[in-house]
Every structure is written in C-alpha cells, then in structure tokens.
C-alpha cells in the first residue's frame, strides 16, 4: 500500500507541483503582447516544433531587450501534434487559459485547417508559415494569414521553370499520399502539361514506405525523363534520391534526370544524401548563404546562441515573431489591431523573404522562393530564378 | 444491501454528475475535453464488451470507429441524408463490418485473432487513405457541421454547435449504451459470453454456439465504436484517415486495461483518466508525455486489474474490521 501511496503522490506532484515550463514568460510588464504558439511538439512531426521553438526564442531574446513601442512579448507553447483533434484541444486551451493576442502555427495542413475556424470564432489572428495546402487561404478567412508561398504558387513556378529554363519536356512525379503531397503534385502536373510537357507517371506512396527500390526500378523503365519533381519529407526523400541514383536515373547516379523539390527538405539534405543529390534543384524557404544584412545578422545570432546553422523552420518561426513585432511597431496592441496590421503589411523584410498579403491573406511575394542546385562538393548554388 | 452499494444509486449519481459537468466546467477547452471523454467512453465500453466479456482480443476497433465516422459524414455531405439517418446508417455499417470481420475471426483465438483484427484495421485505414474519389483520402473532409438543432415544442431549439448541448448528447448516448450493455452482461447473454471467454469447449458441451455469440459480440462492439465515430466527425468538423490509424486501437485497448477489463465501469474510468491526464499534464510542458507514459506503466505494473481492482482493494481495506489487540 505504501508504494501505491508514493506513486499517487508522485503523480499528483508531477501534475500540480511542476513549473509550467511551456511558457516563455517575458516579464510582469503591464504592456505585453501574448503570442500563442501551436506547434507539433510530440509525435512524428515533433522536429517541426523543436526547430520552431529555437527560432521563436531567438526572436524573443532580441525583441525583449528593449521592447517594441513599449510592449514586451510573451509566448505560450502548446503541443498541437500535427493532428486535428489534439490541435483542436490545444487551441481551445490556449484561447481559454492564455488568451493570446495573436497565434502562430500549426505546421501540418490538416491541423491548421482544423484550428482555423476556432481562431476565427475567437477573433484571434493566426499567422501560419508551414502549411502549404491551398485550402488554408483560398476560401478567404479574415483571421488566418500565411507567409510562405502556397502549393499553387510553388507548383506553378517550379513547373514553369522546369519547362522554360531547364527545357524539360518529360516528368515523373513522386509524392507522398498526403494533403500537401497530392496538392503539390497536381499543380505541377497541370502546369507542366499546359506548358506542353508530358507526365510519364504520377506515383504516390504512403509515409510507411521505407524501401524505394521498386519505385526507382519502375521509374528507370519509363524512358527518357527530364525532371522528377518529388514531394516528401526528409526521411523518405533521402531514400528516394539514393534509390534513383542507384537505378541510374538521376544525375547523381550518372543518369539524365534532374530531381526537383519544394520546401519539404531542410538545409543539410545534400550532406546526408551524398553524391546521389548531385544536380538536385529545389525551392528552399531560407537560404543561409544569402548575403542580405538581415540574413547575415540572423545566421550569426543563431550560431552564437545554438552553435549550429539555422534551418528554414528556424527562419520561418523567427520571421513570424518579427512580423508580429513589426505590426506592433505600426500600432498593433490587441487581436483586432494586430489582424488589421497584418492585413496592411507592405514589404516587410524577413530572413526568408518579404511579406505582403493579398485579399485572402496569402503572402504574394515570390522572393520567398529560393532555387538551389546541389554542386559536386554537395554545397548549394543559388540559381537566382526569382 | 445499503443504498450506497446499490447499482441504481450509482447510476443516478452518474446521471446527476453528467448533468452538472457543463455547469462546473464552463470554458470551451474543458467542455471539449468532456466531449472527447464521452466519445472515448463509447469506444472503450464497446471494446470491453467483445474483449472483457467474450474474451476476443480485437485490435480492429479503430477501423469500426473510422467506418462510422466516414459513412455518416459521406452520407450527409455527398448524398444529403439527414444527420440522424446517417448516424443510424453509420452505426449499422460499422456493425456489419464487425460481423464481416467476425465471420473469419471466430475461427481464430488469442494472438492469431489479434493479428487478424489488426490486419483489418490496416486494410480499412489504407482504404480510407487511398480511395480518394470517395473519402478524399489525405486531402481530408473539412467543415463538417454539428448535428442539426433539436426542437422541442414550446421550448427554444437545442443547438448542438453549443458545446454543452453536444456534451449532453454524446454523454447521454454513452450513458444509454452503458445501461444497455450493463443489462446485457447481467442477462444470460452476459453469462454465455463469459462462459465462452473462460472455456469455449466446456461452453459448447453445454450447448452454447460459441461462433454465433462471438459474431454477436463483434457486431455490438463495432456498432458502438461506429457511433463514437459519427460523434467524432460532427464534433471535430474535420476528417482525415490518420485519426483512425491503428495506434488508435491501442489507445482504446489501454483505456480498457487501465480501467479494468471485464467490468463495464472500469473502461469508463480508464477512458476518462487517459483522456484527462494528458490534458492536465500540459502544464508541465515537454515532460508531459514522459509522465503520462510512466503513470500508465505504473498502473499496469501495480494494478493489473486496473482502477477497478485498486478501488476494490481500497474498499476492502476500509471495510476490514480493526485488529483486536493481543493480551499482554
């Protein structure tokens, strides 16, 4: 009985006695902008949340030294787990208990689509960076803003560039069977076909597939392929690239085809994929080799704080907080005025690019799309297509 | 029998508690958690009926949950069927799927049945994921409306977009299902299922058709899970196949085991605990899932009979007469 008592006491102490470490409390200042952060901190998408937090923390450290317009910033993290139901629970907890002036997140489109109506009912602006589904901004939701280019913007741009700049006429599309994967693949196929190109195969696969040898073998048998747009996360992306090289399809394996990708793969993918990634052309949301002053300062500060180079996830999170600070600088002080300030944003300069929203609150600036090509020494070269 | 130990007394207490909960928890966050509790109670008592009473290790509960959710939603959004007709259809379809699985599963026992039912859950998940023209697959279905308002003559309509009303609906339904299953397990049907669970050969020697009763248990269990799915879709408003991945089956199984398998009240307690605990632990940030995992492991290690066993032990301690001191 005594050991049960200890167990019970331990659990109770854990629940009620532990500090609330999930809040980055700034100060007990009167004027505080409260930012709710809905990130996947648990589950398969937890690497999003971990990196997002790094970017947020760096931004807070810089902003709260002096404040903005007399305001400090406080962030409360909630684990939305990349899934609709946990995201719904986390959002309601955030709204009821933290009462944020503005929220940032989620990364996964399914979760973002689930929380958007809740934020709209609560009249709290939601600033999204990581979800690419067109459904997030296309119907028009006055309370949801997205700073990254959506799947249509990226898909049209990369398909046009493949046809016009790379003179590609044939393509094989590889994509994971998710909301974003299917959406990206469809936009590429529609645009490339309209341009005059031909889709030789459109191959979807689940996130549980670990061996891509059979898919690569099938692709190798499809004849002359110019480009292979690939939409998948890093783990499967590495295996696909290596399997395509082993099958002699892509440049990294002595073949002809160029693999194309969008924002799904983080910085450092090339080093992990090795020679197989040679010639890979992809869109990145953040170019750490960018020589703009704002980027150099961010990279230096990030390295000083974390002793590592920032990824696009770090950069996105940093830009989200900095954009909110910019709105506060322009007079934002509560949910309504921050929403209005976000909508009125013109040429905000962030580390991922600039921001200006259209009537659906989608960022229209294409300088957030950076094209990179993998060189033989596995470093990047910026293609300056935008 | 004192009034406190009577079943009827506790059922009245439960009904009063359900009635009071939305008044105690007035914010939308906790009312949301209450609805999730009610849905999980449905799933857990449904699984307990086939697992705890009939002794069939069914790991396919996530499939029936998903079938109920998708069937009712597609009937509403694609065919234009009224919510309650779609609800009944979703429940029936999940029940029929349970019968379909059981036709093959009745020949299997123990681990083999577990693998077969897990396979069924995997196949169902893949169908939901890949039959995009019907289910929208990973593209998801969004903007699913809550159940339509319920009008009582002379009174304002009950809007289920209100979380308190939706809680009364889901919890009231879960309570009704509990009462029905409680009557079933206390009837000769329950004794028959228990006999099959304990020794199918001996039960057969007494004239019990084990296969028929197992099919019945599967059908009831899966239909109850289907009802949970119908409520899930109209509550969350979003349907993606990942919500019905096989890990959901293990979560429901954990609720049954932690609560106490083979008792109906156990899975109710398990469902409530395993829904509420992760939410209570949100306050401790990143340590949340570690503490949650450790807590569940401790329960299973020290209380293999679940919370019900623990409650019984405590009750026995309380009732034990004081030791009579020995003479010096």
mmCIF file with all atom_site columns, N, CA, C and O in Angstrom, chain A residues 114-141:
data_model
loop_
_atom_site.group_PDB
_atom_site.id
_atom_site.type_symbol
_atom_site.label_atom_id
_atom_site.label_alt_id
_atom_site.label_comp_id
_atom_site.label_asym_id
_atom_site.label_entity_id
_atom_site.label_seq_id
_atom_site.pdbx_PDB_ins_code
_atom_site.Cartn_x
_atom_site.Cartn_y
_atom_site.Cartn_z
_atom_site.occupancy
_atom_site.B_iso_or_equiv
_atom_site.pdbx_formal_charge
_atom_site.auth_seq_id
_atom_site.auth_comp_id
_atom_site.auth_asym_id
_atom_site.auth_atom_id
_atom_site.pdbx_PDB_model_num
ATOM 1   N N  . UNK A 1 114 ? -8.060  22.491 -39.194 1.00 0.00 ? 114 UNK A N  1
ATOM 2   C CA . UNK A 1 114 ? -8.971  22.212 -38.078 1.00 0.00 ? 114 UNK A CA 1
ATOM 3   C C  . UNK A 1 114 ? -9.042  23.380 -37.096 1.00 0.00 ? 114 UNK A C  1
ATOM 4   O O  . UNK A 1 114 ? -10.104 23.634 -36.513 1.00 0.00 ? 114 UNK A O  1
ATOM 5   N N  . UNK A 1 115 ? -7.931  24.093 -36.914 1.00 0.00 ? 115 UNK A N  1
ATOM 6   C CA . UNK A 1 115 ? -7.935  25.150 -35.883 1.00 0.00 ? 115 UNK A CA 1
ATOM 7   C C  . UNK A 1 115 ? -8.363  26.517 -36.434 1.00 0.00 ? 115 UNK A C  1
ATOM 8   O O  . UNK A 1 115 ? -8.743  27.393 -35.672 1.00 0.00 ? 115 UNK A O  1
ATOM 9   N N  . UNK A 1 116 ? -8.320  26.682 -37.740 1.00 0.00 ? 116 UNK A N  1
ATOM 10  C CA . UNK A 1 116 ? -8.690  27.985 -38.324 1.00 0.00 ? 116 UNK A CA 1
ATOM 11  C C  . UNK A 1 116 ? -10.083 28.475 -37.903 1.00 0.00 ? 116 UNK A C  1
ATOM 12  O O  . UNK A 1 116 ? -10.229 29.628 -37.479 1.00 0.00 ? 116 UNK A O  1
ATOM 13  N N  . UNK A 1 117 ? -11.129 27.627 -38.001 1.00 0.00 ? 117 UNK A N  1
ATOM 14  C CA . UNK A 1 117 ? -12.457 28.133 -37.594 1.00 0.00 ? 117 UNK A CA 1
ATOM 15  C C  . UNK A 1 117 ? -12.537 28.489 -36.110 1.00 0.00 ? 117 UNK A C  1
ATOM 16  O O  . UNK A 1 117 ? -13.263 29.417 -35.730 1.00 0.00 ? 117 UNK A O  1
ATOM 17  N N  . UNK A 1 118 ? -11.753 27.792 -35.285 1.00 0.00 ? 118 UNK A N  1
ATOM 18  C CA . UNK A 1 118 ? -11.768 28.090 -33.839 1.00 0.00 ? 118 UNK A CA 1
ATOM 19  C C  . UNK A 1 118 ? -11.156 29.462 -33.595 1.00 0.00 ? 118 UNK A C  1
ATOM 20  O O  . UNK A 1 118 ? -11.677 30.270 -32.824 1.00 0.00 ? 118 UNK A O  1
ATOM 21  N N  . UNK A 1 119 ? -10.044 29.735 -34.267 1.00 0.00 ? 119 UNK A N  1
ATOM 22  C CA . UNK A 1 119 ? -9.399  31.037 -34.112 1.00 0.00 ? 119 UNK A CA 1
ATOM 23  C C  . UNK A 1 119 ? -10.295 32.147 -34.656 1.00 0.00 ? 119 UNK A C  1
ATOM 24  O O  . UNK A 1 119 ? -10.368 33.238 -34.083 1.00 0.00 ? 119 UNK A O  1
ATOM 25  N N  . UNK A 1 120 ? -10.982 31.851 -35.753 1.00 0.00 ? 120 UNK A N  1
ATOM 26  C CA . UNK A 1 120 ? -11.868 32.867 -36.348 1.00 0.00 ? 120 UNK A CA 1
ATOM 27  C C  . UNK A 1 120 ? -13.022 33.184 -35.395 1.00 0.00 ? 120 UNK A C  1
ATOM 28  O O  . UNK A 1 120 ? -13.386 34.355 -35.230 1.00 0.00 ? 120 UNK A O  1
ATOM 29  N N  . UNK A 1 121 ? -13.588 32.137 -34.767 1.00 0.00 ? 121 UNK A N  1
ATOM 30  C CA . UNK A 1 121 ? -14.693 32.381 -33.825 1.00 0.00 ? 121 UNK A CA 1
ATOM 31  C C  . UNK A 1 121 ? -14.215 33.206 -32.633 1.00 0.00 ? 121 UNK A C  1
ATOM 32  O O  . UNK A 1 121 ? -14.935 34.035 -32.103 1.00 0.00 ? 121 UNK A O  1
ATOM 33  N N  . UNK A 1 122 ? -12.952 32.944 -32.211 1.00 0.00 ? 122 UNK A N  1
ATOM 34  C CA . UNK A 1 122 ? -12.402 33.687 -31.064 1.00 0.00 ? 122 UNK A CA 1
ATOM 35  C C  . UNK A 1 122 ? -11.877 35.067 -31.477 1.00 0.00 ? 122 UNK A C  1
ATOM 36  O O  . UNK A 1 122 ? -11.467 35.845 -30.627 1.00 0.00 ? 122 UNK A O  1
ATOM 37  N N  . UNK A 1 123 ? -11.873 35.332 -32.786 1.00 0.00 ? 123 UNK A N  1
ATOM 38  C CA . UNK A 1 123 ? -11.378 36.606 -33.346 1.00 0.00 ? 123 UNK A CA 1
ATOM 39  C C  . UNK A 1 123 ? -9.936  36.887 -32.911 1.00 0.00 ? 123 UNK A C  1
ATOM 40  O O  . UNK A 1 123 ? -9.601  37.955 -32.397 1.00 0.00 ? 123 UNK A O  1
ATOM 41  N N  . UNK A 1 124 ? -9.114  35.852 -33.098 1.00 0.00 ? 124 UNK A N  1
ATOM 42  C CA . UNK A 1 124 ? -7.678  35.975 -32.816 1.00 0.00 ? 124 UNK A CA 1
ATOM 43  C C  . UNK A 1 124 ? -6.926  35.644 -34.115 1.00 0.00 ? 124 UNK A C  1
ATOM 44  O O  . UNK A 1 124 ? -7.162  34.583 -34.702 1.00 0.00 ? 124 UNK A O  1
ATOM 45  N N  . UNK A 1 125 ? -6.041  36.531 -34.579 1.00 0.00 ? 125 UNK A N  1
ATOM 46  C CA . UNK A 1 125 ? -5.334  36.236 -35.825 1.00 0.00 ? 125 UNK A CA 1
ATOM 47  C C  . UNK A 1 125 ? -4.379  35.053 -35.685 1.00 0.00 ? 125 UNK A C  1
ATOM 48  O O  . UNK A 1 125 ? -3.724  34.895 -34.649 1.00 0.00 ? 125 UNK A O  1
ATOM 49  N N  . UNK A 1 126 ? -4.340  34.251 -36.737 1.00 0.00 ? 126 UNK A N  1
ATOM 50  C CA . UNK A 1 126 ? -3.445  33.090 -36.780 1.00 0.00 ? 126 UNK A CA 1
ATOM 51  C C  . UNK A 1 126 ? -2.452  33.323 -37.913 1.00 0.00 ? 126 UNK A C  1
ATOM 52  O O  . UNK A 1 126 ? -2.848  33.494 -39.068 1.00 0.00 ? 126 UNK A O  1
ATOM 53  N N  . UNK A 1 127 ? -1.179  33.325 -37.571 1.00 0.00 ? 127 UNK A N  1
ATOM 54  C CA . UNK A 1 127 ? -0.123  33.544 -38.564 1.00 0.00 ? 127 UNK A CA 1
ATOM 55  C C  . UNK A 1 127 ? 0.555   32.212 -38.833 1.00 0.00 ? 127 UNK A C  1
ATOM 56  O O  . UNK A 1 127 ? 1.157   31.622 -37.943 1.00 0.00 ? 127 UNK A O  1
ATOM 57  N N  . UNK A 1 128 ? 0.406   31.737 -40.058 1.00 0.00 ? 128 UNK A N  1
ATOM 58  C CA . UNK A 1 128 ? 0.914   30.406 -40.407 1.00 0.00 ? 128 UNK A CA 1
ATOM 59  C C  . UNK A 1 128 ? 2.116   30.526 -41.327 1.00 0.00 ? 128 UNK A C  1
ATOM 60  O O  . UNK A 1 128 ? 2.174   31.425 -42.162 1.00 0.00 ? 128 UNK A O  1
ATOM 61  N N  . UNK A 1 129 ? 3.047   29.581 -41.138 1.00 0.00 ? 129 UNK A N  1
ATOM 62  C CA . UNK A 1 129 ? 4.208   29.582 -42.030 1.00 0.00 ? 129 UNK A CA 1
ATOM 63  C C  . UNK A 1 129 ? 4.387   28.247 -42.727 1.00 0.00 ? 129 UNK A C  1
ATOM 64  O O  . UNK A 1 129 ? 4.842   28.197 -43.861 1.00 0.00 ? 129 UNK A O  1
ATOM 65  N N  . UNK A 1 130 ? 4.032   27.154 -42.085 1.00 0.00 ? 130 UNK A N  1
ATOM 66  C CA . UNK A 1 130 ? 4.465   25.854 -42.576 1.00 0.00 ? 130 UNK A CA 1
ATOM 67  C C  . UNK A 1 130 ? 3.469   25.039 -43.354 1.00 0.00 ? 130 UNK A C  1
ATOM 68  O O  . UNK A 1 130 ? 3.825   23.986 -43.886 1.00 0.00 ? 130 UNK A O  1
ATOM 69  N N  . UNK A 1 131 ? 2.214   25.436 -43.438 1.00 0.00 ? 131 UNK A N  1
ATOM 70  C CA . UNK A 1 131 ? 1.203   24.596 -44.101 1.00 0.00 ? 131 UNK A CA 1
ATOM 71  C C  . UNK A 1 131 ? 0.990   25.093 -45.524 1.00 0.00 ? 131 UNK A C  1
ATOM 72  O O  . UNK A 1 131 ? 0.698   26.264 -45.732 1.00 0.00 ? 131 UNK A O  1
ATOM 73  N N  . UNK A 1 132 ? 1.109   24.176 -46.489 1.00 0.00 ? 132 UNK A N  1
ATOM 74  C CA . UNK A 1 132 ? 1.084   24.641 -47.879 1.00 0.00 ? 132 UNK A CA 1
ATOM 75  C C  . UNK A 1 132 ? -0.260  24.474 -48.568 1.00 0.00 ? 132 UNK A C  1
ATOM 76  O O  . UNK A 1 132 ? -0.462  24.987 -49.659 1.00 0.00 ? 132 UNK A O  1
ATOM 77  N N  . UNK A 1 133 ? -1.210  23.773 -47.945 1.00 0.00 ? 133 UNK A N  1
ATOM 78  C CA . UNK A 1 133 ? -2.478  23.487 -48.627 1.00 0.00 ? 133 UNK A CA 1
ATOM 79  C C  . UNK A 1 133 ? -3.167  24.775 -49.079 1.00 0.00 ? 133 UNK A C  1
ATOM 80  O O  . UNK A 1 133 ? -3.293  25.740 -48.326 1.00 0.00 ? 133 UNK A O  1
ATOM 81  N N  . UNK A 1 134 ? -3.646  24.742 -50.304 1.00 0.00 ? 134 UNK A N  1
ATOM 82  C CA . UNK A 1 134 ? -4.318  25.915 -50.875 1.00 0.00 ? 134 UNK A CA 1
ATOM 83  C C  . UNK A 1 134 ? -5.604  26.236 -50.098 1.00 0.00 ? 134 UNK A C  1
ATOM 84  O O  . UNK A 1 134 ? -6.063  27.374 -50.056 1.00 0.00 ? 134 UNK A O  1
ATOM 85  N N  . UNK A 1 135 ? -6.192  25.198 -49.461 1.00 0.00 ? 135 UNK A N  1
ATOM 86  C CA . UNK A 1 135 ? -7.472  25.403 -48.764 1.00 0.00 ? 135 UNK A CA 1
ATOM 87  C C  . UNK A 1 135 ? -7.342  26.381 -47.591 1.00 0.00 ? 135 UNK A C  1
ATOM 88  O O  . UNK A 1 135 ? -8.334  26.896 -47.114 1.00 0.00 ? 135 UNK A O  1
ATOM 89  N N  . UNK A 1 136 ? -6.121  26.613 -47.138 1.00 0.00 ? 136 UNK A N  1
ATOM 90  C CA . UNK A 1 136 ? -5.943  27.466 -45.952 1.00 0.00 ? 136 UNK A CA 1
ATOM 91  C C  . UNK A 1 136 ? -6.272  28.922 -46.254 1.00 0.00 ? 136 UNK A C  1
ATOM 92  O O  . UNK A 1 136 ? -6.897  29.594 -45.444 1.00 0.00 ? 136 UNK A O  1
ATOM 93  N N  . UNK A 1 137 ? -5.895  29.386 -47.425 1.00 0.00 ? 137 UNK A N  1
ATOM 94  C CA . UNK A 1 137 ? -6.166  30.791 -47.737 1.00 0.00 ? 137 UNK A CA 1
ATOM 95  C C  . UNK A 1 137 ? -7.174  30.982 -48.858 1.00 0.00 ? 137 UNK A C  1
ATOM 96  O O  . UNK A 1 137 ? -7.774  32.056 -48.965 1.00 0.00 ? 137 UNK A O  1
ATOM 97  N N  . UNK A 1 138 ? -7.381  29.955 -49.667 1.00 0.00 ? 138 UNK A N  1
ATOM 98  C CA . UNK A 1 138 ? -8.196  30.156 -50.874 1.00 0.00 ? 138 UNK A CA 1
ATOM 99  C C  . UNK A 1 138 ? -9.644  30.574 -50.566 1.00 0.00 ? 138 UNK A C  1
ATOM 100 O O  . UNK A 1 138 ? -10.157 31.497 -51.210 1.00 0.00 ? 138 UNK A O  1
ATOM 101 N N  . UNK A 1 139 ? -10.323 29.947 -49.595 1.00 0.00 ? 139 UNK A N  1
ATOM 102 C CA . UNK A 1 139 ? -11.721 30.374 -49.389 1.00 0.00 ? 139 UNK A CA 1
ATOM 103 C C  . UNK A 1 139 ? -11.796 31.792 -48.822 1.00 0.00 ? 139 UNK A C  1
ATOM 104 O O  . UNK A 1 139 ? -12.826 32.439 -48.917 1.00 0.00 ? 139 UNK A O  1
ATOM 105 N N  . UNK A 1 140 ? -10.705 32.241 -48.224 1.00 0.00 ? 140 UNK A N  1
ATOM 106 C CA . UNK A 1 140 ? -10.721 33.566 -47.607 1.00 0.00 ? 140 UNK A CA 1
ATOM 107 C C  . UNK A 1 140 ? -11.185 33.498 -46.173 1.00 0.00 ? 140 UNK A C  1
ATOM 108 O O  . UNK A 1 140 ? -12.347 33.228 -45.887 1.00 0.00 ? 140 UNK A O  1
ATOM 109 N N  . UNK A 1 141 ? -10.252 33.649 -45.247 1.00 0.00 ? 141 UNK A N  1
ATOM 110 C CA . UNK A 1 141 ? -10.567 33.654 -43.818 1.00 0.00 ? 141 UNK A CA 1
ATOM 111 C C  . UNK A 1 141 ? -9.871  34.884 -43.238 1.00 0.00 ? 141 UNK A C  1
ATOM 112 O O  . UNK A 1 141 ? -8.645  34.964 -43.265 1.00 0.00 ? 141 UNK A O  1
#
